[in-house]
Amino acid sequence: MRISPFLLLTALTAAACNADPLPSVTDGASETGTETGTGTDTDTSTTATPTTTQSDDLCVPGSSAGCTCPNGNMGSQECNADGKSYGMCECEGGGSNSNSDGTLEPTSTSTDGVTTTEGTTTTEGTTTEETSTSSTSTGEDTTTEGATCDDPGPEPNNSEANAIDLGDQGCGAMAETVEGVLDGEDDIDWFSYHGVWSGLCIVGPNTRHTLTASEDVRLCVFADCDQGTADFNCPNGTTETESPSGGHPGCCGEGVMNLNFNLGCGLLNPNNARLFIRVDQAPADACVEYSVDYDYDT
């Protein structure tokens, strides 16, 4: 039997209308990349969060920078591997004055005062120096103290031969004064004057010599007659002696004193004589001012 095309198309259309619908996506189904079997969405994408690293390095590892050595010369120091500190300051001939963090060790020098130099290396590589001078005396400091002697009389006059000549002193003259300064125990002062005894003089000569000094010193008086030999007696408290070079007789006494005696040169000789005045024996390291009043006939 021959079936017409129209009838065939009609039958197929009816079968399609009566057929079960296509199965739907159940809750157990999953949509790849969008859903899971539990219904929870999962975001599988990764968002990169940018991070920023702030470097606080002091220097570039392995690089070198200048530094100051203890003797003042320049050395070098190498940046450590961490870039945050420098190594020791390498100096010519050895030695170092820096710490591992790049700061300089303090160095100090001392002269008449005390001078301290401190050095610090900053992160920029510059060196700051602070210098201070102190006048504080240490135990090694020494101070020289001594008396300054201002002698008003002419020098040298430290021997009988170069004694300062004070001129003549007659029986009718007024007493006169000579002043001087002794600079320590080794200083000696000599003076001399010529005593003149004329026919107008009556009895004598009665010599007088008075010492005044800031400290105890010794006074000596020696006599040398123009003619004959000097004859006299030393007063109490004095010592009879002779001059060191001329051998002339004399007397010596210490401290503030009067050294007086009656002088004679012999019965037939005029009592003219040269008298020597010697001042000595000051204390060690002392500056002693003194004066001597002298009179050939009181």
CSV table of C-alpha atoms in Angstrom, one decimal:
chain,number,residue,atom,x,y,z
A,1,MET,CA,0.0,0.0,0.0
A,2,ARG,CA,1.2,3.4,-0.8
A,3,ILE,CA,1.2,6.1,2.0
A,4,SER,CA,1.0,9.7,1.0
A,5,PRO,CA,3.5,12.1,2.3
A,6,PHE,CA,0.9,14.3,4.0
A,7,LEU,CA,-0.3,11.4,6.2
A,8,LEU,CA,3.3,10.6,7.2
A,9,LEU,CA,4.0,14.2,8.2
A,10,THR,CA,0.8,14.3,10.3
A,11,ALA,CA,1.7,11.1,12.1
A,12,LEU,CA,5.2,12.3,13.0
A,13,THR,CA,3.8,15.5,14.4
A,14,ALA,CA,1.3,13.8,16.6
A,15,ALA,CA,4.0,11.5,18.0
A,16,ALA,CA,6.2,14.4,18.9
A,17,CYS,CA,3.4,16.2,20.8
A,18,ASN,CA,2.6,13.1,22.9
A,19,ALA,CA,6.2,12.3,23.8
A,20,ASP,CA,7.7,13.0,27.4
A,21,PRO,CA,9.6,16.3,27.7
A,22,LEU,CA,13.4,16.3,28.0
A,23,PRO,CA,14.8,15.8,31.5
A,24,SER,CA,15.7,19.0,33.3
A,25,VAL,CA,18.8,19.8,35.2
A,26,THR,CA,18.4,18.5,38.8
A,27,ASP,CA,19.8,19.8,42.0
A,28,GLY,CA,22.5,17.2,41.9
A,29,ALA,CA,23.9,18.4,38.6
A,30,SER,CA,26.8,20.8,38.6
A,31,GLU,CA,27.8,23.6,36.4
A,32,THR,CA,31.5,23.6,35.9
A,33,GLY,CA,33.2,26.7,37.1
A,34,THR,CA,30.0,28.2,38.4
A,35,GLU,CA,28.2,25.9,40.8
A,36,THR,CA,28.9,22.8,43.0
A,37,GLY,CA,26.7,20.0,44.0
A,38,THR,CA,25.9,21.7,47.3
A,39,GLY,CA,24.7,24.9,45.6
A,40,THR,CA,27.6,26.9,46.9
A,41,ASP,CA,29.3,29.1,44.3
A,42,THR,CA,33.1,28.7,44.2
A,43,ASP,CA,35.3,31.4,42.9
A,44,THR,CA,38.3,29.7,41.4
A,45,SER,CA,39.9,32.9,40.2
A,46,THR,CA,43.0,34.4,42.0
A,47,THR,CA,43.3,38.1,42.6
A,48,ALA,CA,47.0,39.2,43.3
A,49,THR,CA,47.3,41.7,46.1
A,50,PRO,CA,50.3,44.0,45.4
A,51,THR,CA,52.9,44.3,48.2
A,52,THR,CA,55.3,47.2,48.7
A,53,THR,CA,58.8,46.5,50.4
A,54,GLN,CA,60.4,49.6,51.8
A,55,SER,CA,64.2,49.3,52.0
A,56,ASP,CA,66.0,50.7,54.9
A,57,ASP,CA,69.4,49.5,53.8
A,58,LEU,CA,72.4,51.7,54.9
A,59,CYS,CA,74.6,50.8,52.0
A,60,VAL,CA,75.1,48.5,49.0
A,61,PRO,CA,76.5,45.1,50.2
A,62,GLY,CA,80.2,44.8,49.2
A,63,SER,CA,80.6,48.6,48.5
A,64,SER,CA,83.3,50.6,50.3
A,65,ALA,CA,83.1,53.9,52.0
A,66,GLY,CA,85.8,56.2,53.5
A,67,CYS,CA,86.5,56.4,57.3
A,68,THR,CA,88.8,58.2,59.7
A,69,CYS,CA,91.7,56.2,61.3
A,70,PRO,CA,92.9,56.8,64.9
A,71,ASN,CA,96.0,58.6,63.6
A,72,GLY,CA,93.8,61.0,61.5
A,73,ASN,CA,94.5,59.3,58.2
A,74,MET,CA,91.7,58.1,55.9
A,75,GLY,CA,90.9,54.4,55.7
A,76,SER,CA,88.1,52.3,54.1
A,77,GLN,CA,85.2,50.2,55.4
A,78,GLU,CA,83.1,47.6,53.5
A,79,CYS,CA,79.3,47.4,53.6
A,80,ASN,CA,78.2,44.1,55.2
A,81,ALA,CA,76.1,41.5,53.4
A,82,ASP,CA,72.9,42.7,55.1
A,83,GLY,CA,73.3,46.2,53.8
A,84,LYS,CA,72.5,47.6,57.2
A,85,SER,CA,76.0,48.2,58.6
A,86,TYR,CA,79.7,48.7,57.8
A,87,GLY,CA,82.6,46.5,58.7
A,88,MET,CA,85.7,47.6,60.6
A,89,CYS,CA,87.6,50.6,59.4
A,90,GLU,CA,90.7,49.2,57.7
A,91,CYS,CA,93.7,51.5,58.2
A,92,GLU,CA,97.2,51.5,56.8
A,93,GLY,CA,99.5,49.7,59.2
A,94,GLY,CA,96.6,48.1,61.0
A,95,GLY,CA,94.2,49.5,63.6
A,96,SER,CA,90.6,50.5,63.4
A,97,ASN,CA,88.3,53.0,65.1
A,98,SER,CA,84.9,52.0,63.8
A,99,ASN,CA,82.1,49.8,65.0
A,100,SER,CA,80.2,47.3,62.9
A,101,ASP,CA,77.3,49.7,62.5
A,102,GLY,CA,79.5,52.3,60.8
A,103,THR,CA,79.9,54.7,63.8
A,104,LEU,CA,83.4,55.8,64.6
A,105,GLU,CA,85.0,55.0,68.0
A,106,PRO,CA,85.9,58.1,70.0
A,107,THR,CA,89.6,59.0,69.9
A,108,SER,CA,91.3,61.5,72.2
A,109,THR,CA,94.6,63.3,72.3
A,110,SER,CA,96.2,65.3,75.2
A,111,THR,CA,98.6,68.3,75.2
A,112,ASP,CA,99.1,71.2,77.9
A,113,GLY,CA,95.4,70.9,78.5
A,114,VAL,CA,93.1,67.8,77.7
A,115,THR,CA,91.8,67.7,74.1
A,116,THR,CA,89.1,65.2,73.2
A,117,THR,CA,88.0,64.5,69.6
A,118,GLU,CA,84.9,62.4,68.9
A,119,GLY,CA,83.9,61.3,65.4
A,120,THR,CA,80.6,59.8,64.2
A,121,THR,CA,79.9,58.6,60.7
A,122,THR,CA,76.3,59.3,59.5
A,123,THR,CA,74.3,57.3,57.0
A,124,GLU,CA,75.3,59.8,54.3
A,125,GLY,CA,78.9,58.9,54.9
A,126,THR,CA,79.9,62.3,56.3
A,127,THR,CA,82.0,62.6,59.4
A,128,THR,CA,81.1,65.0,62.2
A,129,GLU,CA,83.9,65.9,64.6
A,130,GLU,CA,83.4,67.6,67.9
A,131,THR,CA,86.5,69.0,69.7
A,132,SER,CA,86.6,70.3,73.2
A,133,THR,CA,89.5,71.6,75.2
A,134,SER,CA,89.6,71.5,79.0
A,135,SER,CA,92.0,73.4,81.2
A,136,THR,CA,91.5,70.8,84.0
A,137,SER,CA,94.9,69.9,85.4
A,138,THR,CA,95.8,66.2,85.6
A,139,GLY,CA,98.1,64.5,88.0
A,140,GLU,CA,100.9,64.8,85.4
A,141,ASP,CA,100.6,68.5,85.1
A,142,THR,CA,103.4,70.5,86.8
A,143,THR,CA,103.4,74.1,88.0
A,144,THR,CA,106.7,75.9,88.4
A,145,GLU,CA,106.7,78.4,91.3
A,146,GLY,CA,109.6,80.4,92.4
A,147,ALA,CA,110.5,83.7,93.8
A,148,THR,CA,111.4,86.4,91.4
A,149,CYS,CA,114.1,88.5,92.9
A,150,ASP,CA,114.5,92.2,91.9
A,151,ASP,CA,117.9,93.2,93.2
A,152,PRO,CA,118.2,97.1,93.2
A,153,GLY,CA,122.0,96.9,93.6
A,154,PRO,CA,124.6,96.3,90.8
A,155,GLU,CA,125.7,92.7,90.1
A,156,PRO,CA,127.8,90.8,90.2
A,157,ASN,CA,129.2,91.4,93.6
A,158,ASN,CA,129.6,87.9,94.9
A,159,SER,CA,133.3,88.1,95.9
A,160,GLU,CA,135.6,90.3,98.0
A,161,ALA,CA,137.5,91.3,94.8
A,162,ASN,CA,134.4,92.8,93.1
A,163,ALA,CA,132.7,94.3,96.1
A,164,ILE,CA,130.6,97.4,95.4
A,165,ASP,CA,132.5,100.5,96.5
A,166,LEU,CA,130.2,102.7,98.6
A,167,GLY,CA,132.7,105.6,98.8
A,168,ASP,CA,134.2,107.3,101.9
A,169,GLN,CA,132.8,107.6,105.4
A,170,GLY,CA,134.4,110.1,107.8
A,171,CYS,CA,134.0,110.5,111.6
A,172,GLY,CA,131.7,113.5,111.2
A,173,ALA,CA,129.5,111.9,108.5
A,174,MET,CA,125.9,110.7,109.0
A,175,ALA,CA,125.1,106.9,108.9
A,176,GLU,CA,124.3,105.6,105.5
A,177,THR,CA,122.3,102.6,104.2
A,178,VAL,CA,122.9,100.0,101.5
A,179,GLU,CA,120.1,97.7,100.3
A,180,GLY,CA,120.1,94.4,98.4
A,181,VAL,CA,118.4,91.1,97.7
A,182,LEU,CA,119.7,87.5,98.2
A,183,ASP,CA,118.4,85.0,95.7
A,184,GLY,CA,118.6,81.7,97.6
A,185,GLU,CA,121.4,80.1,99.6
A,186,ASP,CA,124.1,80.4,96.9
A,187,ASP,CA,123.8,84.2,96.5
A,188,ILE,CA,126.5,86.4,98.2
A,189,ASP,CA,126.6,90.2,98.2
A,190,TRP,CA,129.8,92.2,99.0
A,191,PHE,CA,130.2,95.9,99.6
A,192,SER,CA,133.0,98.1,100.9
A,193,TYR,CA,133.6,101.7,102.1
A,194,HIS,CA,136.7,103.6,103.1
A,195,GLY,CA,136.7,105.0,106.7
A,196,VAL,CA,138.6,108.3,107.1
A,197,TRP,CA,139.9,109.4,110.5
A,198,SER,CA,141.1,113.0,110.4
A,199,GLY,CA,142.8,115.2,113.0
A,200,LEU,CA,139.4,116.7,114.0
A,201,CYS,CA,138.2,113.3,115.2
A,202,ILE,CA,138.6,112.8,118.9
A,203,VAL,CA,138.2,109.2,120.1
A,204,GLY,CA,137.5,106.2,117.8
A,205,PRO,CA,136.6,105.1,115.3
A,206,ASN,CA,133.6,103.5,116.8
A,207,THR,CA,132.1,101.5,113.9
A,208,ARG,CA,128.5,100.5,113.7
A,209,HIS,CA,126.8,98.1,111.2
A,210,THR,CA,123.1,97.2,111.6
A,211,LEU,CA,121.4,94.4,109.6
A,212,THR,CA,117.6,94.3,108.8
A,213,ALA,CA,116.3,91.4,106.6
A,214,SER,CA,113.0,89.7,105.7
A,215,GLU,CA,114.4,86.4,106.8
A,216,ASP,CA,117.5,85.3,108.8
A,217,VAL,CA,120.7,85.9,106.9
A,218,ARG,CA,124.3,86.4,107.9
A,219,LEU,CA,126.2,89.7,108.2
A,220,CYS,CA,130.0,89.8,108.2
A,221,VAL,CA,132.3,92.9,108.5
A,222,PHE,CA,136.1,92.8,107.8
A,223,ALA,CA,138.6,95.6,108.3
A,224,ASP,CA,141.8,96.4,106.4
A,225,CYS,CA,143.8,99.4,107.8
A,226,ASP,CA,145.6,101.7,105.3
A,227,GLN,CA,148.7,101.3,107.6
A,228,GLY,CA,149.2,98.8,110.3
A,229,THR,CA,147.0,95.9,111.4
A,230,ALA,CA,143.4,96.2,112.3
A,231,ASP,CA,142.7,95.6,116.0
A,232,PHE,CA,139.2,95.2,117.5
A,233,ASN,CA,137.1,92.8,119.5
A,234,CYS,CA,134.0,91.2,118.1
A,235,PRO,CA,130.8,91.9,120.0
A,236,ASN,CA,128.9,89.2,121.9
A,237,GLY,CA,126.8,86.9,119.8
A,238,THR,CA,129.2,87.1,116.8
A,239,THR,CA,132.0,84.9,115.6
A,240,GLU,CA,135.6,86.1,114.9
A,241,THR,CA,136.7,85.2,111.4
A,242,GLU,CA,138.8,86.3,108.4
A,243,SER,CA,137.8,87.3,104.9
A,244,PRO,CA,138.1,84.4,102.4
A,245,SER,CA,140.5,86.0,99.9
A,246,GLY,CA,142.2,88.9,101.7
A,247,GLY,CA,142.6,87.3,105.1
A,248,HIS,CA,141.4,90.4,106.8
A,249,PRO,CA,140.1,90.1,110.4
A,250,GLY,CA,136.4,90.4,110.9
A,251,CYS,CA,133.2,89.3,112.7
A,252,CYS,CA,130.1,87.5,111.6
A,253,GLY,CA,126.5,87.3,113.1
A,254,GLU,CA,123.1,86.1,112.0
A,255,GLY,CA,119.7,87.7,112.1
A,256,VAL,CA,118.7,91.3,112.9
A,257,MET,CA,121.7,92.5,114.8
A,258,ASN,CA,124.2,95.3,115.5
A,259,LEU,CA,127.8,94.5,114.7
A,260,ASN,CA,129.7,97.3,116.4
A,261,PHE,CA,133.3,97.5,117.4
A,262,ASN,CA,136.1,100.0,118.2
A,263,LEU,CA,138.8,99.9,115.5
A,264,GLY,CA,142.5,100.7,115.9
A,265,CYS,CA,145.3,100.5,113.4
A,266,GLY,CA,148.2,101.1,115.8
A,267,LEU,CA,149.4,104.0,118.0
A,268,LEU,CA,151.5,105.7,115.3
A,269,ASN,CA,149.2,105.1,112.4
A,270,PRO,CA,146.1,107.0,111.4
A,271,ASN,CA,143.0,105.0,111.9
A,272,ASN,CA,142.1,105.0,108.2
A,273,ALA,CA,140.8,101.6,107.0
A,274,ARG,CA,138.7,99.9,104.3
A,275,LEU,CA,135.8,98.0,105.7
A,276,PHE,CA,134.1,95.1,103.8
A,277,ILE,CA,130.5,94.2,104.3
A,278,ARG,CA,129.3,90.7,103.3
A,279,VAL,CA,125.7,89.4,103.4
A,280,ASP,CA,125.0,85.7,102.7
A,281,GLN,CA,123.4,82.4,103.9
A,282,ALA,CA,119.8,83.0,102.8
A,283,PRO,CA,117.4,80.1,103.0
A,284,ALA,CA,117.2,77.8,100.0
A,285,ASP,CA,114.9,79.0,97.2
A,286,ALA,CA,114.2,82.2,99.1
A,287,CYS,CA,114.2,85.7,97.9
A,288,VAL,CA,115.4,87.8,100.9
A,289,GLU,CA,115.4,91.6,100.9
A,290,TYR,CA,117.8,93.3,103.4
A,291,SER,CA,119.4,96.6,104.3
A,292,VAL,CA,122.6,97.4,106.2
A,293,ASP,CA,123.1,100.8,108.0
A,294,TYR,CA,126.8,101.6,108.3
A,295,ASP,CA,128.7,104.3,110.2
A,296,TYR,CA,132.5,104.6,110.6
A,297,ASP,CA,132.2,106.6,113.8
A,298,THR,CA,129.0,106.9,115.8
